[in-house]
Coordinates of C-alpha atoms in Angstrom, one line a residue:
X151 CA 91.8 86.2 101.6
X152 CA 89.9 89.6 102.2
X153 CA 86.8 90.3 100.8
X154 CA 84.8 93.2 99.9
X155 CA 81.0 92.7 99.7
X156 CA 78.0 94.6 98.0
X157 CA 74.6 93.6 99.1
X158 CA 71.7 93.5 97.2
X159 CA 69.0 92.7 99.6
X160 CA 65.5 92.9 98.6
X161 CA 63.4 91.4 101.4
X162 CA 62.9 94.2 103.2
X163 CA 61.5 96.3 100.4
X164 CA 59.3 93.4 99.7
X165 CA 57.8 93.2 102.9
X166 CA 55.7 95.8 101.6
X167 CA 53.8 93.9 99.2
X168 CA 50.6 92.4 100.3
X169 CA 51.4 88.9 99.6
X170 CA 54.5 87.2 97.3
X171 CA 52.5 84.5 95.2
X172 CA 54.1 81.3 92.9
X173 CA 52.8 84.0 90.2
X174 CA 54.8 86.7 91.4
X175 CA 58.0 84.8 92.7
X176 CA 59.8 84.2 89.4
X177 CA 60.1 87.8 88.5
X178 CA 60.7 89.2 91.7
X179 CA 64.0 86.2 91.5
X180 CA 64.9 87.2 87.9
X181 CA 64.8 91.1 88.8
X182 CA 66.9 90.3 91.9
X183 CA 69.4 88.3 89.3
X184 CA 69.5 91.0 86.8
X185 CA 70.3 93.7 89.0
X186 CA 73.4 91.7 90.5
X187 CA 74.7 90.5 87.2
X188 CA 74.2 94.2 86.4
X189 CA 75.7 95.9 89.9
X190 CA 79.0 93.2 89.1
X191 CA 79.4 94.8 85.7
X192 CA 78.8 98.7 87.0
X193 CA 81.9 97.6 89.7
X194 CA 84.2 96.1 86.9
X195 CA 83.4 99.1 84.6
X196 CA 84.4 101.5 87.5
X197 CA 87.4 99.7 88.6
X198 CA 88.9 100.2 84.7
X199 CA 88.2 104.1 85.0
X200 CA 89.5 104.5 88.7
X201 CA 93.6 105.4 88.5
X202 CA 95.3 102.0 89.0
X203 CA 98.0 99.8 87.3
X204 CA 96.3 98.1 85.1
X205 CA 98.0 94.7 86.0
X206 CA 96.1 95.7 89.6
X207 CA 92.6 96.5 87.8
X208 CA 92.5 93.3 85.7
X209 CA 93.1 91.6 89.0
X210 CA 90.1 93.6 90.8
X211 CA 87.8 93.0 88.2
X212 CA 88.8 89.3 87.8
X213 CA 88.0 88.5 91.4
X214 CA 84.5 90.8 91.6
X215 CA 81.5 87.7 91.1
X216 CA 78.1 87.3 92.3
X217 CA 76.1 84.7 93.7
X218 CA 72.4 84.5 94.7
X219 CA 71.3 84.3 98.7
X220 CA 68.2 83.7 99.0
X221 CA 65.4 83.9 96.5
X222 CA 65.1 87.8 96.9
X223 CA 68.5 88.8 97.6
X224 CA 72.4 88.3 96.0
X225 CA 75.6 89.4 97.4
X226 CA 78.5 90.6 94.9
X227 CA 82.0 90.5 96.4
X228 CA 85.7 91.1 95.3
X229 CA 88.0 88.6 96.8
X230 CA 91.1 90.6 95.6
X231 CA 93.9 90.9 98.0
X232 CA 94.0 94.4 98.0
X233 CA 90.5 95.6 97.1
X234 CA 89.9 96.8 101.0
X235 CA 92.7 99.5 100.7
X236 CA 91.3 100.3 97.2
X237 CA 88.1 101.0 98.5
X238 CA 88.8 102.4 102.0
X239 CA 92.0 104.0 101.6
X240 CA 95.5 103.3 103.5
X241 CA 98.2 104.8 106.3
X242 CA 101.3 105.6 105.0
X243 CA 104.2 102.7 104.8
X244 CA 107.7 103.4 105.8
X245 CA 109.4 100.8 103.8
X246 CA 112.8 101.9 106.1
X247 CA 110.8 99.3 108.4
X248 CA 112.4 96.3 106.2
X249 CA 115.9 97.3 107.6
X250 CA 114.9 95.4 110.2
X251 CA 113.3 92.3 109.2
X252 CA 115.1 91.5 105.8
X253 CA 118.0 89.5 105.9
X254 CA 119.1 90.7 102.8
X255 CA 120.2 93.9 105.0
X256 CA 123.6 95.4 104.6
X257 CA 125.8 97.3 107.0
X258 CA 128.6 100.3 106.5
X259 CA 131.5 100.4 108.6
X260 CA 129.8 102.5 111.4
X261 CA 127.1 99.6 111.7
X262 CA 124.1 101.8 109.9
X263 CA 121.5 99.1 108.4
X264 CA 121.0 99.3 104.5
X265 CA 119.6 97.7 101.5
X266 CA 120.1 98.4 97.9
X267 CA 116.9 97.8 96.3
X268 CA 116.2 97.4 92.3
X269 CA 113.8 99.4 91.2
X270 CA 111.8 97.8 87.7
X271 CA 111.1 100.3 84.9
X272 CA 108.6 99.7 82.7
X273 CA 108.7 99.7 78.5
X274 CA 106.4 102.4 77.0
X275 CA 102.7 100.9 76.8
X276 CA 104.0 98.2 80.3
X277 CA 102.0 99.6 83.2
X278 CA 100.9 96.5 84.7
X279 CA 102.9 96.6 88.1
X280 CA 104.5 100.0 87.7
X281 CA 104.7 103.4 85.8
X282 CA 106.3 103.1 82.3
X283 CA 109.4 104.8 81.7
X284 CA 108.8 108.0 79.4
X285 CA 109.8 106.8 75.5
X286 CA 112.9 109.3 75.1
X287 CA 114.4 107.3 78.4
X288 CA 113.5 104.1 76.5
X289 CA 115.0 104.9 73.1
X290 CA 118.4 105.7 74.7
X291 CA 118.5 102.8 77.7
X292 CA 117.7 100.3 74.5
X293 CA 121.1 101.2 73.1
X294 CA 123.1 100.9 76.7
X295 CA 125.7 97.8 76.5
X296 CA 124.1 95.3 78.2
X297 CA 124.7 93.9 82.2
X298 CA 124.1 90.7 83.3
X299 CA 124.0 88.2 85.8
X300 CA 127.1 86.1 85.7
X301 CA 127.4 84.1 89.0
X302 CA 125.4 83.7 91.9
X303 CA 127.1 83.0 95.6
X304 CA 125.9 83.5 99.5
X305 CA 126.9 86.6 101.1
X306 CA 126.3 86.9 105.2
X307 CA 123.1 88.3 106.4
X308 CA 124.1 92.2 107.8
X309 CA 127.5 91.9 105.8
X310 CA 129.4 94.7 106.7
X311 CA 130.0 96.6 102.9
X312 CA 131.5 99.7 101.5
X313 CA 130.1 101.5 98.5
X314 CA 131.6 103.4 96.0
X315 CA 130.5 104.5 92.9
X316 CA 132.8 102.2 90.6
X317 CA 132.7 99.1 92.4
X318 CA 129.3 99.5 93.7
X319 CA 129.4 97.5 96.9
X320 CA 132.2 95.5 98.1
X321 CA 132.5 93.7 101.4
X322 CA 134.9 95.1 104.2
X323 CA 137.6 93.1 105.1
X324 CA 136.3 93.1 109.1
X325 CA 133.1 91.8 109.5
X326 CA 131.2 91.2 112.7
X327 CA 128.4 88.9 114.1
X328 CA 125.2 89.7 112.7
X329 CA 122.6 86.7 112.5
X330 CA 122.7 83.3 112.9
X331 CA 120.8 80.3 111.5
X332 CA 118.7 79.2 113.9
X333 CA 119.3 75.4 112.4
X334 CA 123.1 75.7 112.1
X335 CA 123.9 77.9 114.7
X336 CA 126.3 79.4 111.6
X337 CA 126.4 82.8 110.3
X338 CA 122.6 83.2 108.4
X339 CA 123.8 83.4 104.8
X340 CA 121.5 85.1 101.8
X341 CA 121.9 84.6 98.2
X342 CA 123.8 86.9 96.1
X343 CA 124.1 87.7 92.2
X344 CA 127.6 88.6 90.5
X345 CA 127.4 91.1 88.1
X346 CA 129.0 91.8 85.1
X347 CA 128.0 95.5 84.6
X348 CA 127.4 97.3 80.9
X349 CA 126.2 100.9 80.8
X350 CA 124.3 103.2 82.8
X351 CA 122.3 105.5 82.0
X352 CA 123.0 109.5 81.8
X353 CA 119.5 111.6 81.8
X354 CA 121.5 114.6 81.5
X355 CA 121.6 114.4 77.6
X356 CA 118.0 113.4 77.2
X357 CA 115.9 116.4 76.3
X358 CA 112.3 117.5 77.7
X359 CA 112.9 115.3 80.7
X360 CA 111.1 116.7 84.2
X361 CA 113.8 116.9 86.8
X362 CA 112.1 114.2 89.1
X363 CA 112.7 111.7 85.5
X364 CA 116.1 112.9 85.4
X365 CA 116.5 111.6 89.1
X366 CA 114.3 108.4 88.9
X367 CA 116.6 107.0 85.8
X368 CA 119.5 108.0 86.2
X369 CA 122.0 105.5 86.4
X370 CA 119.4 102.6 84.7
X371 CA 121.1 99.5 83.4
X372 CA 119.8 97.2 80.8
X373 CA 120.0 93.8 81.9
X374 CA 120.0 90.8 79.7
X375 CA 118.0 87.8 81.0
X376 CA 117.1 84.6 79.1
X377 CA 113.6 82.3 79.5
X378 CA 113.4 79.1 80.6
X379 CA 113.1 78.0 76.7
X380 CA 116.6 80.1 75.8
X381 CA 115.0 82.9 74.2
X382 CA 116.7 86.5 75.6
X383 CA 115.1 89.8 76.6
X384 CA 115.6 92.8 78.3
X385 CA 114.7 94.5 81.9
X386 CA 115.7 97.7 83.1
X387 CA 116.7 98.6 86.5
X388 CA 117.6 101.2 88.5
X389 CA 119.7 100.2 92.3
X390 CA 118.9 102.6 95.0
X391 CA 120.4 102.7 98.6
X392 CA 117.7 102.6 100.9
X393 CA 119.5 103.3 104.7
X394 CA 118.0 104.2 108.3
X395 CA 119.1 108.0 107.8
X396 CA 117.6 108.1 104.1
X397 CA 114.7 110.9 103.7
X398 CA 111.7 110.0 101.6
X399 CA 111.1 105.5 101.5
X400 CA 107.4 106.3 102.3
X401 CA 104.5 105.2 100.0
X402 CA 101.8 108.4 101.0
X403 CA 98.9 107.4 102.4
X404 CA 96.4 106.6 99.7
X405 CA 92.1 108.2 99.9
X406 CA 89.6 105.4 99.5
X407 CA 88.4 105.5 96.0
X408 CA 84.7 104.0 97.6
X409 CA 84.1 102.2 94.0
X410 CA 81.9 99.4 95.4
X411 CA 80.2 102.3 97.8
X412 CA 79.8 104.5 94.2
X413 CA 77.9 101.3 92.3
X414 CA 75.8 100.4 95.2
X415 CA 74.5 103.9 95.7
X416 CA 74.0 104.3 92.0
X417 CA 71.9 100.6 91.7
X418 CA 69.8 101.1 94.5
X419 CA 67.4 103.3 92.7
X420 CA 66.9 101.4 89.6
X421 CA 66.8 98.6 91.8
X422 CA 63.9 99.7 93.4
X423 CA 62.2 100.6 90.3
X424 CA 62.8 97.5 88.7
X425 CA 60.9 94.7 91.6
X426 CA 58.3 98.0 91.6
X427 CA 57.7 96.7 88.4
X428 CA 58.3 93.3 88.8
X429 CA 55.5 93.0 91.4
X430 CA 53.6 95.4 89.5
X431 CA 53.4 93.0 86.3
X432 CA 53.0 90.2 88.3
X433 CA 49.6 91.2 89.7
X434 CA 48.1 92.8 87.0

C-alpha cells in the first residue's frame, strides 16, 4: 500500500543546544509529541476542506496516524491508496484502454470493440463515491416504473451485439472467435444480467436543468434491488456506450492539491518555537 509521509524531525535543530540533560529530555519528547498529534490533526482538517468525495476524504483522514521515531523526532503518514495522486497530482486516464483488457467487451458487426458501462447516480445529500444527482432529477426518476434484474446467464467474451434503442443490445446471429479459456480451451464466457426494463428518464421536461445535466441523465432508470435481509431499495443508473471511435472517456489530469506539503510548511514555524521554549524552560 502507498504511503505518504510528513516528518517531524527535530534533531538537527537540537544540535544547537549546548547539551540535552535527563532535565531537559522530557519536554523536548512531549513538544516533539504535541506538535505531531497536532501536524496529524492540521492534515485531517485540510483534507475535509480540499474538494473531494467525501466517501474519499473520510478514507484520507482515516488512514493519516502518527507514531514517534526516536526521542526527538515522529513521522505522520497517510497509508490511503490514493493519497499520492491527491497530493502530487495525476496524468490523464483514457478509460477507452479497458476495451482491451476487459472481458466483458462487446463487438458490432464490423468487429469495433465496446462496452456499455453503468454509470451510478447519487440521491441528493449521497456524494460519497460520486456527484449527487441535482433534486429536480431526483423528484421525477423516484416516480419512474421500476427495472430490475430478472435472470442472470453467461454471454461470450467479445460477443458480437447489435444495438438499438428498444432492445438495447441483442447478440447477432454470426458470432466469431474471440477468447478462449485458457483452462477449457472453450469460448471465455462472462456473466450477464437479464433485464426487465421500467422507465427512462426524459430531462427534456425537467426545468432549470444545465444542458450537460440534461445529457448526463438522460435515459436514467430506477432499478429495484433487495438486501441480503429482504428489505428493497432503489439505485439509479444511467448505460452509456463506451467504443474505440467514442470522443471524450478521459478522466483530465488532476493538479496536486500539496495538503501534507501545506501542513508541514505551516507546523514548522510553531514547531520551532515550541522546543525554543521547551529547552528554554528546561534550563531556567
Amino acid at each position: 500500500m502507498a504511503q505518504f509521509k510528513v516528518s517531524v524531525d527535530l534533531s538537527q535543530m537540537l544540535n544547537a543546544v549546548p547539551i540535552i540533560t535527563r532535565q531537559v529530555f522530557p519536554l523536548v519528547n512531549q513538544a516533539v509529541r504535541a506538535i505531531a498529534e497536532q501536524t496529524a490533526a492540521n492534515w485531517q482538517k485540510e483534507v475535509y476542506r480540499a474538494k473531494l468525495w467525501s466517501g474519499e476524504k473520510d478514507a484520507y483522514v482515516k488512514s493519516i496516524t502518527w507514531a514517534m521515531a526516536g526521542h526527538f523526532a515522529a513521522v505522520v503518514q497517510a497509508d490511503y491508496k490514493n493519497a499520492d495522486e491527491i497530493e502530487t497530482g495525476r496524468p490523464p486516464h483514457d478509460l477507452k484502454t479497458m476495451l482491451s483488457t476487459s472481458p466483458k467487451v462487446r463487438r458490432t458487426k464490423d468487429g469495433l470493440r465496446f462496452m456499455i458501462i453503468p454509470l451510478r447516480a447519487n440521491t441528493p445529500g449521497n456524494d460519497a463515491l460520486a456527484q449527487s444527482m441535482p433534486t429536480d432529477v431526483y423528484t421525477a426518476a423516484s416516480q419512474l416504473k421500476a427495472s430490475t434484474i430478472v435472470a442472470q446467464s453467461k454471454r461470450a467474451s467479445g460477443e458480437m451485439t447489435s444495438m438499438h434503442p428498444q432492445w438495447s443490445a441483442k447478440p447477432l446471429k454470426k458470432q466469431t472467435p474471440f477468447m478462449s479459456s485458457t483452462a477449457t480451451r472453450g469460448t471465455f464466457m462472462v456473466p450477464r444480467n437479464v433485464y426487465k426494463w421500467g422507465g427512462k428518464l426524459d430531462t427534456s421536461g425537467i426545468a432549470n436543468l444545465s444542458s450537460a445535466d440534461q445529457k448526463r441523465y438522460q435515459g436514467m432508470v430506477r432499478m429495484d434491488n433487495r438486501t441480503p435481509g429482504g428489505k428493497t431499495y432503489s439505485s439509479y443508473l444511467t448505460f452509456r456506450v463506451m467504443s474505440e471511435n467514442s470522443p471524450g472517456w478521459i478522466i483530465p489530469a488532476r493538479p496536486g492539491l500539496y495538503l501534507a506539503k501545506k501542513t508541514a510548511d505551516a507546523m514548522q514555524p510553531l514547531a520551532e518555537k515550541v522546543i525554543n521554549e521547551a529547552v528554554a524552560q528546561s534550563l531556567d
